[in-house]
Amino acid sequence: MRSIRHRAAIAAAVTACSLLASYAVSLSPTAAQAPAKADAKKQTKAKGKRPAPPATPAPPALAIDRMRVQKGFKVELVYTVPRETQGSWVSLTIDPKGRLIASDQYGKLFRITPAPVGQDASATKVEALSVEIGEAQGLLWAFDSLYVVVNSGGKFPSGLYRARDTDGDDQLDKVELLRSLKGGGEHGPHAVVLSPDGKSLHIVAGNATAVPDLAGSLVPKVWGEDNLLPRMTDGRGFMADEKAPGGYVCKVDPDGKAFELRSMGYRNPYDIAFNRYGDLFTYDADMEWDVNTPWYRPTRVCDVASGSDFGYRNGAGKWPTYYFDSLPPAANVGPGSPTGIGFGYGAKFPAKYQDALFISDWSYGKLYAVHLKPKGASYTGEVEEFVTGAPLPLTDLVVHPVDGSLYFAIGGRRTTSSLYRVVYAGDESTAPSAASDEGASARAERRKLEAFHGHKDAAAVETAWPYLSNPDRFLRYAARVAIEFQDVATWKQRALAETNPQAALEALLALTQVTETDPAHRAAGAAGPDLATRDQILQALDKLDWKSLTATQKLDLVRVYQVLLNRTGKPDSEITTKLLAKFEPLYPSPSRDLTVELLNVLVFLGSKEVAAKTVPLLANAPTQEEQIDIARALRVLQVGWTPELRKAYFSWFPKASGYKGGASFGGFLTKIKNDAVATLSDAEKAELKSIIEAKGTGQVKAVVAPARPVVKEWTLDELVPIAEAGLKTKRDFDKGRNLFAAAQCFACHRFDNEGGSVGPDLTGASGRFSSRDLLESIIVPSKVISDQYAAIVVSTTDGRVVTGRVVNLNNDGMMINTNMLDPDAQVTVDRKSIEEVKPSPISMMPVGLLNTLQKEEILDLLAYLLSRGDRENPMFK
């Protein structure tokens, strides 16, 4: 009876809302914190000082039959860790004798001799190492030493350590602290890996870890927040004092003395891995409290390029991926809690999986295989679920060089820890895979440019300059960084005189970032060019013909203006007037992204026209992300308001109170409102008092278009030939986007960096699916349900039935989100009370989504989905 009532209640909610809440819950990871994610309250007060949770008796390990694995593979249990004596394992490595070494998150190191493949786990031998070191979130055997990155849980100070066997008795007996690292907790220092040259190490740290004293930097030391409007920190104040560079990667010599900064702008990557071509990758964390805000960034696989900035900033300051002073990810994965990663080289797997990058998600119990394909000088990745389980809190993985298995550990936060391995039992060849020449030429060009990073070289400017106009974003970026390290006097005039639009944009951004501020200007708080150079840059920018620029170049141009104005301050009235005359006629733009970036510039400059143009956009924007972007910019505008515009603006806040997002969502809305109220006079506050103090209903709702009548019940056979014939040209991008909202797609799916996170990110759908595939998934959603987006049904011994998604674990508590529209709706289930866990057979996606659309509207919607957000796609010509 309880189960029937539960299902009926959910079905009723679906009918009422016409949303995707059927028998399922949100993937939103409001509380989904991996060992690499921090306790907010304690880290806000004192980073890295979180006490370890008390130990409790351990329940059994997750049974093998409760895991799903790719066809042809099987999982073997190698060892169940006794929690009382051996803790919860979060880091793995392999020593020269083929034994695994593991670390308890809050305790010692252990050495494991695994049972041979196919044999019972009882043959596995585990010994505690007597050496006084532990609490490691990074382990590596190299240079006849065990390198240990301690992320302090209390006993050992955070830092890079080296342990050695000095007397040859096969026991580590000497420990050296090579370098202290200021940072701890779950956003502290993490993994360490051997560099491809075999002569150095690389280490990765989360965004609560200060950059150590550097012997060098491949990243020009000119980074900043670079947000034009006033900084808006996390809605709950989490790590509000944290600024760039955020999380970072450093190259380190074997003695830990010389640290060289390689890359920055991450939130909290836990691990790094080199591919066979010498390229470094990481799996960076999202900020799950940002879910359903425009600045939410999903977990992402990044090519850790030399000199790169991946744009992570605190709170609302995170950079969009289109900011060309940063680099885009190779793959967006979605909500999650990244932990250990590694390539499959050496595994006795089919070639496809030997070459895959395996990445672990702690909170959702996913071991993904990311298949990276060359894309210019970098890569793009296709993400595939490899092993899944609920709960399966993966912490680290390694490939064994002898038995060819992929070993992975689960545990962390004193949850039950176990060691498993994946072996291949299928019929495909497992012969070692071979390197490919695909992309080699472009990567070689990138290496040539990166060789100039970090130092002066007389040949750098001449070599790099032609690449500033290259179509490949990674090559342009590498070239700009190479130039930024050279004496400005050798290339300043060339930058100002450049006529190629793309090269000019790159060169003027470089000039903006590296030119020294004069002393008086610096004393006033600016950090950019002196005013004479600023004026020269403005003149050079003004020469670029707006109409001849591509959509991407228009965004780049506005971005240069933003960085320049942010670093030099608001210009005098004469320049301000000229800039307003330039940008006001261009606003708003058909492009959602360009509209927001222009809005930021116009608000900064104090446009008297922008309020009247923008308040209607606030009312009509099809997504809550776009509305929030607009409201955030308008919050500091002080001119151009009328009483009617003020009233309309503040009337948005009660409506927005019903929108849902991550844990910081409400705090962000409060900050926006408080800043806006601060711009009012006392008389305006009195006049608007009733609206300002109005409370919303708090009911869960989405940004929706007016109800539409049913046109017909479309079938797959009807729509496929229509789509095949009608998607070549003359489609309408903006109609497609508005229909994506009208059909409720934004409620659960992300597309082009906006929308919900319940379903998959559809931005890259055209790379995986044909128009027929997309139509089938919409019309017959329950035909194939991805493990990644399916709900589970948990039955307990006391008669409870909970349907939802596991979003967090702590000791024996399994937290399940039960409402896809409310990331904070969570139920905690004691794992010892679980009687049964099974997947829900019903898709989270409802049927009939296309039945309110006309034929031409369906074609516009499909074109939008297949465009990857590119309004210049030939389908729209």
Short mmCIF file of N, CA and C in Angstrom, two decimals, residues 205-212 214 217 219-225 241-250 261-269 284 300 308-314 319:
data_model
loop_
_atom_site.label_atom_id
_atom_site.label_comp_id
_atom_site.label_asym_id
_atom_site.label_seq_id
_atom_site.Cartn_x
_atom_site.Cartn_y
_atom_site.Cartn_z
N ALA A 205 45.94 20.34 -6.87
CA ALA A 205 45.39 20.81 -5.61
C ALA A 205 44.04 21.46 -5.83
N GLY A 206 43.18 21.36 -4.83
CA GLY A 206 41.87 22.00 -4.88
C GLY A 206 41.96 23.47 -4.54
N ASN A 207 40.80 24.14 -4.60
CA ASN A 207 40.79 25.60 -4.52
C ASN A 207 40.88 26.15 -3.10
N ALA A 208 41.08 25.30 -2.10
CA ALA A 208 41.37 25.79 -0.76
C ALA A 208 42.85 25.67 -0.45
N THR A 209 43.67 25.48 -1.48
CA THR A 209 45.11 25.29 -1.31
C THR A 209 45.85 26.47 -1.94
N ALA A 210 46.60 27.16 -1.12
CA ALA A 210 47.36 28.31 -1.62
C ALA A 210 48.48 27.84 -2.55
N VAL A 211 48.72 28.62 -3.59
CA VAL A 211 49.85 28.31 -4.48
C VAL A 211 51.14 28.49 -3.69
N PRO A 212 52.02 27.49 -3.68
CA PRO A 212 53.28 27.63 -2.94
C PRO A 212 54.23 28.60 -3.63
N LEU A 214 56.86 29.72 -5.96
CA LEU A 214 57.10 29.10 -7.25
C LEU A 214 58.51 29.38 -7.75
N SER A 217 56.60 29.74 -13.58
CA SER A 217 55.18 29.62 -13.90
C SER A 217 55.01 29.63 -15.40
N VAL A 219 51.96 29.86 -16.46
CA VAL A 219 50.80 30.75 -16.52
C VAL A 219 51.29 32.17 -16.27
N PRO A 220 51.04 33.10 -17.19
CA PRO A 220 51.45 34.48 -16.91
C PRO A 220 50.83 34.95 -15.59
N LYS A 221 51.63 35.56 -14.74
CA LYS A 221 51.15 35.95 -13.41
C LYS A 221 50.37 37.26 -13.47
N VAL A 222 49.34 37.24 -14.30
CA VAL A 222 48.52 38.45 -14.48
C VAL A 222 47.05 38.13 -14.23
N TRP A 223 46.79 36.99 -13.60
CA TRP A 223 45.40 36.56 -13.44
C TRP A 223 44.64 37.46 -12.44
N GLY A 224 43.35 37.45 -12.59
CA GLY A 224 42.48 38.20 -11.70
C GLY A 224 41.07 37.64 -11.77
N GLU A 225 40.16 38.26 -11.04
CA GLU A 225 38.76 37.83 -11.11
C GLU A 225 38.16 38.21 -12.45
N ASP A 241 36.28 34.32 0.59
CA ASP A 241 37.55 35.05 0.46
C ASP A 241 38.46 34.43 -0.60
N GLU A 242 38.05 33.33 -1.20
CA GLU A 242 38.89 32.66 -2.20
C GLU A 242 38.82 33.40 -3.52
N LYS A 243 39.99 33.69 -4.09
CA LYS A 243 40.06 34.32 -5.40
C LYS A 243 40.99 33.51 -6.29
N ALA A 244 41.11 33.96 -7.55
CA ALA A 244 42.01 33.28 -8.47
C ALA A 244 43.39 33.14 -7.83
N PRO A 245 44.08 32.02 -8.08
CA PRO A 245 43.91 31.10 -9.20
C PRO A 245 42.97 29.92 -8.96
N GLY A 246 42.42 29.73 -7.76
CA GLY A 246 41.59 28.56 -7.52
C GLY A 246 42.43 27.29 -7.50
N GLY A 247 41.83 26.18 -7.92
CA GLY A 247 42.58 24.94 -8.02
C GLY A 247 43.62 25.01 -9.11
N TYR A 248 44.71 24.24 -8.94
CA TYR A 248 45.83 24.39 -9.88
C TYR A 248 46.60 23.08 -10.01
N VAL A 249 47.49 23.05 -11.01
CA VAL A 249 48.41 21.92 -11.25
C VAL A 249 49.82 22.48 -11.33
N CYS A 250 50.74 21.85 -10.63
CA CYS A 250 52.15 22.25 -10.66
C CYS A 250 53.04 21.09 -11.08
N LEU A 261 54.11 26.40 -11.80
CA LEU A 261 52.67 26.41 -12.07
C LEU A 261 52.41 26.12 -13.54
N ARG A 262 51.58 25.13 -13.80
CA ARG A 262 51.26 24.72 -15.17
C ARG A 262 49.88 25.21 -15.61
N SER A 263 48.90 25.14 -14.72
CA SER A 263 47.53 25.43 -15.10
C SER A 263 46.74 25.82 -13.86
N MET A 264 45.62 26.56 -14.04
CA MET A 264 44.84 27.06 -12.92
C MET A 264 43.37 27.22 -13.34
N GLY A 265 42.57 27.73 -12.41
CA GLY A 265 41.17 28.01 -12.71
C GLY A 265 40.25 26.82 -12.58
N TYR A 266 40.58 25.92 -11.63
CA TYR A 266 39.73 24.77 -11.36
C TYR A 266 39.04 24.94 -10.01
N ARG A 267 37.98 24.15 -9.80
CA ARG A 267 37.36 24.16 -8.48
C ARG A 267 38.06 23.17 -7.57
N ASN A 268 37.96 21.88 -7.90
CA ASN A 268 38.52 20.89 -6.99
C ASN A 268 38.82 19.58 -7.71
N PRO A 269 39.79 19.57 -8.62
CA PRO A 269 40.16 18.32 -9.26
C PRO A 269 40.92 17.42 -8.29
N ASP A 284 37.47 17.83 -13.16
CA ASP A 284 37.23 18.90 -12.21
C ASP A 284 35.81 18.84 -11.64
N ARG A 300 33.74 18.32 -15.28
CA ARG A 300 34.28 18.43 -16.63
C ARG A 300 35.65 17.77 -16.72
N SER A 308 47.30 27.44 -18.97
CA SER A 308 45.86 27.59 -19.10
C SER A 308 45.18 28.09 -17.84
N ASP A 309 44.04 28.74 -18.04
CA ASP A 309 43.13 29.17 -17.00
C ASP A 309 41.75 28.66 -17.40
N PHE A 310 41.15 27.80 -16.58
CA PHE A 310 39.86 27.23 -16.91
C PHE A 310 38.69 27.97 -16.26
N GLY A 311 38.95 29.15 -15.73
CA GLY A 311 37.89 30.10 -15.45
C GLY A 311 37.08 29.92 -14.19
N TYR A 312 37.50 29.01 -13.28
CA TYR A 312 36.72 28.89 -12.06
C TYR A 312 36.96 30.10 -11.17
N ARG A 313 35.88 30.72 -10.71
CA ARG A 313 35.92 31.80 -9.74
C ARG A 313 34.81 31.56 -8.73
N ASN A 314 34.94 32.12 -7.55
CA ASN A 314 33.96 31.88 -6.49
C ASN A 314 32.61 32.50 -6.84
N TRP A 319 33.58 31.98 -15.00
CA TRP A 319 33.58 32.44 -16.39
C TRP A 319 32.80 31.48 -17.28
#
